[in-house]
Amino acid sequence: MSVDGLIVLAFVAGYLAIVLEHNVSVNKAAAAILTAVACWVLITFRTTSRPGEAFLHLNEHLADISQVIIFLIGAMTIVELINSHDGFRVITDAIRTRNKRVLLWLISLITFFVSAVLDNLTTSIVMVSLLRRLVSDKQDRMIFAAMIILSANAGGAWSPIGDVTTTMLWIDQRISSWKLISFIFVPSLLSLLVPLLYFTFRVNNEDVIPPSAVEEKPRAWGARRVFVLGIGALVFVPVLRALTGLPPYIGILLGMGVMWAVTDRIHQERHYLRVPHVLTKIDMSSVMFFLGILLAVAALETAGLLGQLASWMDAHLGSKDVIICVMGIASAIIDNVPLTAAAMGMYPVSVYPADSKLWLEAAYAVGTGGSLLIIGSAAGVVVMGMEHIRFSWYFKKIALPGLVGYLAGFFAFLLAFKLFG
């Protein structure tokens, strides 16, 4: 077997280990890291006649990947700092209605807009935690939880800081903040509204029965200040980039540094609310997974395999619109991070410059397509665990309305780009 064949075999084997994480009892981060190392070791055998070439390619990719990793660590620190202060209750405490249909709309729309600022995973956890305080009936809560998944993924797709995939495209200068928001906001909202309207007419217009009242602990000292400061820090990231041209990770480090200094000052004795303790609660395994999978995909790009895949798809599928649409649907099965990384490797910036139709289309498709299956996104997986939602139930109840919403948003994007692009 050729070296290229071994690289593909190593990647496929590693990806199967990631997909079958629970079956093989090995964390997907470990599988991703091992896959990356194996692929790059094999790359060195392709360049034996040119010593050091593999190292040069690796450094080039690592310079780009490190920006994503630093950004994620900073953003996760800010979000976890807000969460440690129970600051998200500033949002959840504002919901007072008990009417089932009104509550469904409120939760869905709040999730949609909040996930554009926070990551969709954290937003899903916050909103499902709210659900447990508002809705006692298990069947009702499953419908609401499914809408949270759809809303969180749709909301993250139109913001440069709302989803890892849009952040990757933004940091690599494939898309700009203004173009992303202006072209993807309406399609993303439409992908949410279609299933939301569907379920609005399939739930009874009656009051939900809240769980028995429980005494809730008061918010931590400074919770409101930390919440406002944290949201402001996240929103300021694209502003700083627009003003200075500095990469996004500089903006997120600025926000994290300011919050670190402020929380140190207001929590002289409460060490559990300061950044050093909060850093121990960050999901570093997810960060390591992103590092591993991005390095593995970079190896495929260096070997020229992604370019070959792009040529094959162009020859057999023809239209780029069809290719991106299929990739979006595939993201319900294949993690959207490697899909986005693969697209970035297949289609160079020299051919498809910043804010091209391809990148905006990919941001929408890969960001929202993962909602079609409950295992297709990080938000879906975490809600599945929190509410014990079965894969089969989600597939039967949610997949079809979600697919109709996805396609409606996709065609809305095509129309908008034809008219205004």
Coordinates of C-alpha atoms in Angstrom, one line a residue:
M1 CA 0.0 0.0 0.0
S2 CA 1.2 3.5 -0.8
V3 CA 2.0 6.1 1.9
D4 CA -1.0 8.1 0.8
G5 CA -3.2 5.0 1.3
L6 CA -1.7 4.5 4.8
I7 CA -2.5 8.1 5.7
V8 CA -6.1 7.7 4.6
L9 CA -6.3 4.4 6.5
A10 CA -4.9 6.0 9.6
F11 CA -7.3 8.9 9.4
V12 CA -10.4 6.6 8.8
A13 CA -9.4 4.3 11.7
G14 CA -8.9 7.3 14.0
Y15 CA -12.2 8.8 12.9
L16 CA -14.0 5.5 13.6
A17 CA -12.5 5.5 17.0
I18 CA -13.9 9.0 17.5
V19 CA -17.4 8.2 16.3
L20 CA -17.5 5.0 18.4
E21 CA -16.0 6.7 21.4
H22 CA -18.5 5.0 23.9
N23 CA -18.1 1.6 22.3
V24 CA -14.3 1.5 22.4
S25 CA -14.1 3.3 25.8
V26 CA -11.4 5.7 24.6
N27 CA -11.9 9.4 24.8
K28 CA -12.3 11.0 21.4
A29 CA -9.5 13.5 22.3
A30 CA -7.0 10.7 22.7
A31 CA -8.1 9.1 19.4
A32 CA -7.8 12.5 17.6
I33 CA -4.3 13.2 18.9
L34 CA -3.1 9.7 18.0
T35 CA -4.6 10.0 14.5
A36 CA -2.8 13.4 14.0
V37 CA 0.5 12.0 15.1
A38 CA 0.2 8.9 13.0
C39 CA -0.7 11.0 9.9
W40 CA 2.2 13.4 10.3
V41 CA 4.7 10.5 10.9
L42 CA 3.5 9.0 7.6
I43 CA 3.9 12.4 6.0
T44 CA 7.6 12.3 6.8
F45 CA 7.9 9.1 4.7
R46 CA 6.5 11.0 1.7
T47 CA 9.2 13.7 1.9
T48 CA 12.3 11.6 2.7
S49 CA 14.1 13.1 -0.3
R50 CA 13.5 16.6 1.2
P51 CA 14.4 16.5 4.9
G52 CA 12.6 19.1 7.0
E53 CA 9.8 19.7 4.5
A54 CA 7.2 18.0 6.7
F55 CA 8.4 20.1 9.7
L56 CA 7.9 23.3 7.7
H57 CA 4.4 22.3 6.6
L58 CA 3.5 21.3 10.2
N59 CA 4.7 24.7 11.5
E60 CA 2.6 26.5 8.9
H61 CA -0.5 24.7 9.9
L62 CA 0.2 25.0 13.6
A63 CA 0.4 28.8 13.3
D64 CA -3.2 28.8 12.1
I65 CA -4.5 26.1 14.4
S66 CA -2.9 27.7 17.5
Q67 CA -5.0 30.8 17.0
V68 CA -8.2 28.7 17.1
I69 CA -7.0 26.9 20.3
I70 CA -6.0 30.1 22.1
F71 CA -9.4 31.7 21.2
L72 CA -11.3 28.7 22.4
I73 CA -9.4 28.6 25.8
G74 CA -10.1 32.3 26.3
A75 CA -13.7 32.1 25.4
M76 CA -14.3 29.0 27.5
T77 CA -12.7 30.7 30.5
I78 CA -14.9 33.8 30.2
V79 CA -18.1 31.6 29.9
E80 CA -17.1 29.4 32.8
L81 CA -16.4 32.4 34.9
I82 CA -19.9 33.7 34.3
N83 CA -21.3 30.3 35.0
S84 CA -19.3 29.9 38.2
H85 CA -21.0 33.1 39.4
D86 CA -24.4 31.7 38.4
G87 CA -24.6 34.8 36.2
F88 CA -26.8 33.2 33.5
R89 CA -29.7 33.5 35.9
V90 CA -29.8 37.1 34.9
I91 CA -31.4 35.7 31.7
T92 CA -33.3 32.8 33.0
D93 CA -34.9 34.6 35.9
A94 CA -36.5 37.0 33.4
I95 CA -38.8 34.2 32.0
R96 CA -42.1 34.3 33.9
T97 CA -44.8 32.9 31.5
R98 CA -46.3 29.5 32.0
N99 CA -48.2 29.3 28.8
K100 CA -46.8 26.4 26.9
R101 CA -46.7 27.9 23.4
V102 CA -45.4 31.3 24.6
L103 CA -42.8 29.5 26.7
L104 CA -41.7 27.4 23.7
W105 CA -41.2 30.6 21.6
L106 CA -39.4 32.5 24.4
I107 CA -36.9 29.7 25.1
S108 CA -36.2 29.1 21.5
L109 CA -35.6 32.7 20.6
I110 CA -33.6 33.4 23.7
T111 CA -31.4 30.4 22.9
F112 CA -31.1 31.5 19.3
F113 CA -29.7 35.0 20.3
V114 CA -27.7 34.0 23.3
S115 CA -25.9 31.2 21.4
A116 CA -24.7 33.8 19.0
V117 CA -22.6 35.4 21.8
L118 CA -21.9 32.3 23.9
D119 CA -21.0 28.9 22.4
N120 CA -24.0 26.7 21.6
L121 CA -22.9 24.0 24.0
T122 CA -22.9 26.3 27.0
T123 CA -26.2 27.9 25.9
S124 CA -27.8 24.5 25.7
I125 CA -26.7 23.6 29.2
V126 CA -28.0 26.8 30.6
M127 CA -31.4 26.6 28.9
V128 CA -31.9 22.9 29.8
S129 CA -31.2 23.7 33.4
L130 CA -33.8 26.4 33.1
L131 CA -36.3 23.9 31.7
R132 CA -36.0 21.8 34.7
R133 CA -37.2 24.7 36.9
L134 CA -40.1 25.4 34.6
V135 CA -41.5 22.2 33.1
S136 CA -42.1 19.0 35.0
D137 CA -43.7 16.8 32.4
K138 CA -41.1 14.6 30.7
Q139 CA -42.7 14.5 27.2
D140 CA -43.1 18.3 27.2
R141 CA -39.6 18.8 28.3
M142 CA -38.2 16.6 25.5
I143 CA -39.9 18.8 22.9
F144 CA -38.5 21.9 24.5
A145 CA -35.1 20.4 24.8
A146 CA -35.1 19.4 21.1
M147 CA -36.0 23.0 20.2
I148 CA -33.1 24.2 22.3
I149 CA -30.7 22.0 20.2
L150 CA -32.1 23.4 17.0
S151 CA -32.1 27.0 18.3
A152 CA -28.5 26.8 19.7
N153 CA -27.0 25.5 16.5
A154 CA -29.0 27.9 14.3
G155 CA -27.9 30.8 16.5
G156 CA -24.3 29.9 16.5
A157 CA -24.2 29.7 12.7
W158 CA -24.7 33.4 12.0
S159 CA -22.1 34.7 14.5
P160 CA -18.3 34.6 14.2
I161 CA -18.1 33.6 17.9
G162 CA -21.2 31.5 18.2
D163 CA -19.8 28.2 16.9
V164 CA -16.4 26.6 16.5
T165 CA -16.9 26.2 12.8
T166 CA -17.7 29.9 12.2
T167 CA -14.8 30.9 14.5
M168 CA -12.5 28.7 12.4
L169 CA -13.6 30.4 9.1
W170 CA -13.5 33.8 10.7
I171 CA -10.0 33.4 12.2
D172 CA -8.7 32.1 8.9
Q173 CA -10.2 35.2 7.2
R174 CA -12.5 33.1 5.0
I175 CA -15.5 35.2 6.2
S176 CA -16.0 38.7 7.8
S177 CA -18.3 39.4 10.7
W178 CA -20.6 41.8 8.7
K179 CA -21.0 39.5 5.7
L180 CA -21.6 36.5 7.9
I181 CA -24.3 38.2 9.9
S182 CA -26.0 39.9 7.0
F183 CA -26.2 36.8 4.8
I184 CA -26.7 34.0 7.4
F185 CA -28.9 35.6 10.0
V186 CA -32.2 35.2 8.0
P187 CA -31.5 31.7 6.8
S188 CA -30.5 30.6 10.3
L189 CA -33.6 32.2 11.8
L190 CA -35.7 30.5 9.1
S191 CA -34.1 27.1 9.9
L192 CA -35.4 27.6 13.4
L193 CA -38.8 29.1 12.7
V194 CA -40.0 26.2 10.5
P195 CA -39.7 23.5 13.2
L196 CA -40.8 26.0 15.8
L197 CA -44.0 26.7 13.9
Y198 CA -44.5 23.0 13.4
F199 CA -44.3 22.3 17.2
T200 CA -46.3 25.4 18.1
F201 CA -49.4 23.8 16.6
R202 CA -48.7 20.4 18.1
V203 CA -48.5 21.4 21.7
N204 CA -51.6 22.2 23.7
N205 CA -52.2 25.9 24.4
E206 CA -52.2 25.4 28.1
D207 CA -50.1 26.3 31.1
V208 CA -47.1 24.1 31.9
I209 CA -47.0 22.6 35.4
P210 CA -43.7 23.7 37.0
P211 CA -41.8 21.3 39.3
S212 CA -42.3 21.7 43.0
A213 CA -40.8 24.8 44.3
V214 CA -37.2 24.4 45.6
E215 CA -35.1 26.9 47.5
E216 CA -32.5 28.2 45.1
K217 CA -29.1 29.4 46.4
P218 CA -28.5 33.1 45.9
R219 CA -26.2 34.2 43.0
A220 CA -22.6 34.7 43.9
W221 CA -21.3 38.1 44.9
G222 CA -20.8 40.2 41.7
A223 CA -22.7 37.9 39.5
R224 CA -24.4 40.7 37.5
R225 CA -21.2 42.6 37.0
V226 CA -19.4 39.5 35.9
F227 CA -22.2 38.6 33.5
V228 CA -22.3 42.1 31.9
L229 CA -18.5 42.3 31.7
G230 CA -18.2 38.8 30.2
I231 CA -20.8 39.4 27.5
G232 CA -19.2 42.7 26.8
A233 CA -15.8 41.1 26.4
L234 CA -17.1 38.5 23.9
V235 CA -19.0 41.1 21.9
F236 CA -15.9 43.4 21.8
V237 CA -13.8 40.8 20.1
P238 CA -15.0 41.4 16.5
V239 CA -15.1 45.2 17.3
L240 CA -11.4 45.1 18.2
R241 CA -10.6 43.2 15.1
A242 CA -12.5 45.7 12.9
L243 CA -10.7 48.7 14.6
T244 CA -7.2 47.3 14.7
G245 CA -7.0 44.4 12.3
L246 CA -5.5 42.2 15.1
P247 CA -6.4 38.5 15.1
P248 CA -9.5 37.5 17.2
Y249 CA -7.4 35.7 19.9
I250 CA -5.9 39.0 20.9
G251 CA -9.4 40.3 21.6
I252 CA -10.4 37.2 23.6
L253 CA -7.2 37.4 25.6
L254 CA -7.9 41.1 26.4
G255 CA -11.4 40.2 27.6
M256 CA -10.1 37.3 29.7
G257 CA -7.3 39.5 31.2
V258 CA -9.8 42.2 32.2
M259 CA -12.2 39.7 33.8
W260 CA -9.3 38.0 35.6
A261 CA -8.2 41.4 37.1
V262 CA -11.7 42.4 38.1
T263 CA -12.6 39.0 39.7
D264 CA -9.3 39.0 41.6
R265 CA -10.2 42.4 43.0
I266 CA -13.8 41.6 44.0
H267 CA -13.1 38.1 45.4
Q268 CA -10.1 38.6 47.7
E269 CA -11.2 35.7 49.9
R270 CA -13.5 33.7 47.6
H271 CA -10.7 31.8 45.7
Y272 CA -13.2 29.4 44.1
L273 CA -14.6 32.3 42.0
R274 CA -11.3 33.4 40.7
V275 CA -9.7 32.4 37.4
P276 CA -7.1 29.9 38.6
H277 CA -9.9 27.8 40.1
V278 CA -12.2 28.3 37.1
L279 CA -9.4 27.1 34.7
T280 CA -9.6 23.7 36.4
K281 CA -13.3 23.4 35.3
I282 CA -12.7 24.1 31.6
D283 CA -13.3 21.1 29.3
M284 CA -9.7 20.7 28.2
S285 CA -10.4 17.4 26.6
S286 CA -12.6 19.2 24.0
V287 CA -9.7 21.6 23.3
M288 CA -7.3 18.7 22.8
F289 CA -9.9 17.1 20.5
F290 CA -10.0 20.2 18.3
L291 CA -6.2 20.3 18.3
G292 CA -5.9 16.7 17.3
I293 CA -8.6 16.7 14.6
L294 CA -7.3 19.9 13.0
L295 CA -3.8 18.6 12.9
A296 CA -5.0 15.3 11.3
V297 CA -7.0 17.2 8.6
A298 CA -4.0 19.4 8.0
A299 CA -1.9 16.3 7.3
L300 CA -4.5 15.2 4.7
E301 CA -4.2 18.7 3.1
T302 CA -0.4 18.6 3.1
A303 CA -0.5 15.2 1.4
G304 CA -2.8 16.6 -1.3
L305 CA -5.6 14.2 -0.5
L306 CA -8.2 17.0 0.2
G307 CA -7.5 18.5 -3.2
Q308 CA -8.1 15.1 -4.8
L309 CA -11.3 14.8 -2.9
A310 CA -12.5 18.2 -4.0
S311 CA -11.7 17.3 -7.7
W312 CA -13.7 14.1 -7.3
M313 CA -16.7 15.8 -5.9
D314 CA -16.6 18.5 -8.5
A315 CA -16.6 15.8 -11.2
H316 CA -19.4 13.7 -9.7
L317 CA -21.6 16.2 -7.9
G318 CA -20.9 19.2 -10.1
S319 CA -22.5 22.1 -8.4
K320 CA -20.8 23.6 -5.3
D321 CA -24.2 24.4 -3.9
V322 CA -25.0 20.6 -3.9
I323 CA -21.7 19.8 -2.4
I324 CA -22.1 22.2 0.5
C325 CA -25.7 21.2 1.1
V326 CA -24.6 17.5 1.3
M327 CA -21.8 18.4 3.6
G328 CA -24.3 20.2 5.9
I329 CA -26.5 17.1 6.0
A330 CA -23.4 14.9 6.5
S331 CA -22.5 17.0 9.6
A332 CA -25.4 15.3 11.4
I333 CA -23.2 12.2 11.3
I334 CA -19.7 13.5 10.9
D335 CA -18.4 16.1 13.4
N336 CA -18.6 19.6 11.9
V337 CA -15.1 20.6 13.0
P338 CA -13.3 18.1 10.6
L339 CA -15.8 18.9 7.9
T340 CA -15.1 22.6 8.1
A341 CA -11.4 21.9 8.2
A342 CA -11.7 19.7 5.2
A343 CA -13.5 22.3 3.2
M344 CA -10.9 24.9 4.1
G345 CA -8.3 22.4 2.8
M346 CA -10.1 21.5 -0.3
Y347 CA -10.8 25.0 -1.5
P348 CA -7.9 27.4 -1.3
V349 CA -8.3 31.1 -0.5
S350 CA -6.5 32.0 -3.8
V351 CA -9.5 30.5 -5.7
Y352 CA -12.3 31.3 -3.2
P353 CA -11.3 34.5 -1.4
A354 CA -12.8 35.9 1.8
D355 CA -16.6 36.3 1.9
S356 CA -17.1 34.1 -1.2
K357 CA -20.4 32.4 -1.6
L358 CA -18.8 29.1 -0.8
W359 CA -17.6 30.1 2.7
L360 CA -20.8 31.8 3.7
E361 CA -22.8 28.8 2.5
A362 CA -20.5 26.4 4.4
A363 CA -20.9 28.4 7.6
Y364 CA -24.7 28.0 7.4
A365 CA -24.8 24.4 6.2
V366 CA -22.3 22.9 8.6
G367 CA -23.5 25.0 11.5
T368 CA -27.1 24.1 11.3
G369 CA -27.0 20.6 9.6
G370 CA -25.8 19.0 12.8
S371 CA -29.2 19.5 14.3
L372 CA -30.8 16.8 12.1
L373 CA -29.6 14.1 14.4
I374 CA -29.2 14.4 18.2
I375 CA -25.6 13.1 17.9
G376 CA -24.7 15.6 15.1
S377 CA -23.6 18.4 17.4
A378 CA -22.1 19.1 20.8
A379 CA -25.3 20.7 21.9
G380 CA -27.3 17.7 20.9
V381 CA -25.0 15.3 22.7
V382 CA -25.0 17.2 25.9
V383 CA -28.8 17.6 25.9
M384 CA -29.2 14.0 25.1
G385 CA -27.2 13.2 28.2
M386 CA -28.9 15.7 30.5
E387 CA -32.5 14.7 29.5
H388 CA -31.9 11.1 28.5
I389 CA -33.4 11.6 25.1
R390 CA -33.3 8.5 22.9
F391 CA -31.7 8.7 19.4
S392 CA -34.8 7.0 17.9
W393 CA -37.2 9.4 19.5
Y394 CA -35.3 12.4 18.2
F395 CA -35.0 10.9 14.7
K396 CA -38.8 10.2 14.5
K397 CA -40.0 13.5 16.0
I398 CA -37.4 16.1 15.1
A399 CA -35.4 15.0 12.0
L400 CA -38.0 15.8 9.4
P401 CA -39.1 19.2 10.7
G402 CA -35.4 20.0 11.2
L403 CA -34.5 18.9 7.6
V404 CA -37.4 21.1 6.2
G405 CA -36.1 24.0 8.2
Y406 CA -32.5 23.4 7.0
L407 CA -33.5 23.3 3.4
A408 CA -35.7 26.3 3.7
G409 CA -32.8 28.3 5.2
F410 CA -30.4 27.0 2.5
F411 CA -32.7 28.1 -0.3
A412 CA -33.2 31.4 1.4
F413 CA -29.5 31.9 1.4
L414 CA -29.2 31.0 -2.3
L415 CA -31.9 33.6 -3.1
A416 CA -30.4 36.3 -0.9
F417 CA -26.9 35.8 -2.4
K418 CA -28.4 35.9 -5.9
L419 CA -30.1 39.2 -5.2
F420 CA -27.5 40.9 -3.0
G421 CA -24.3 38.9 -3.3

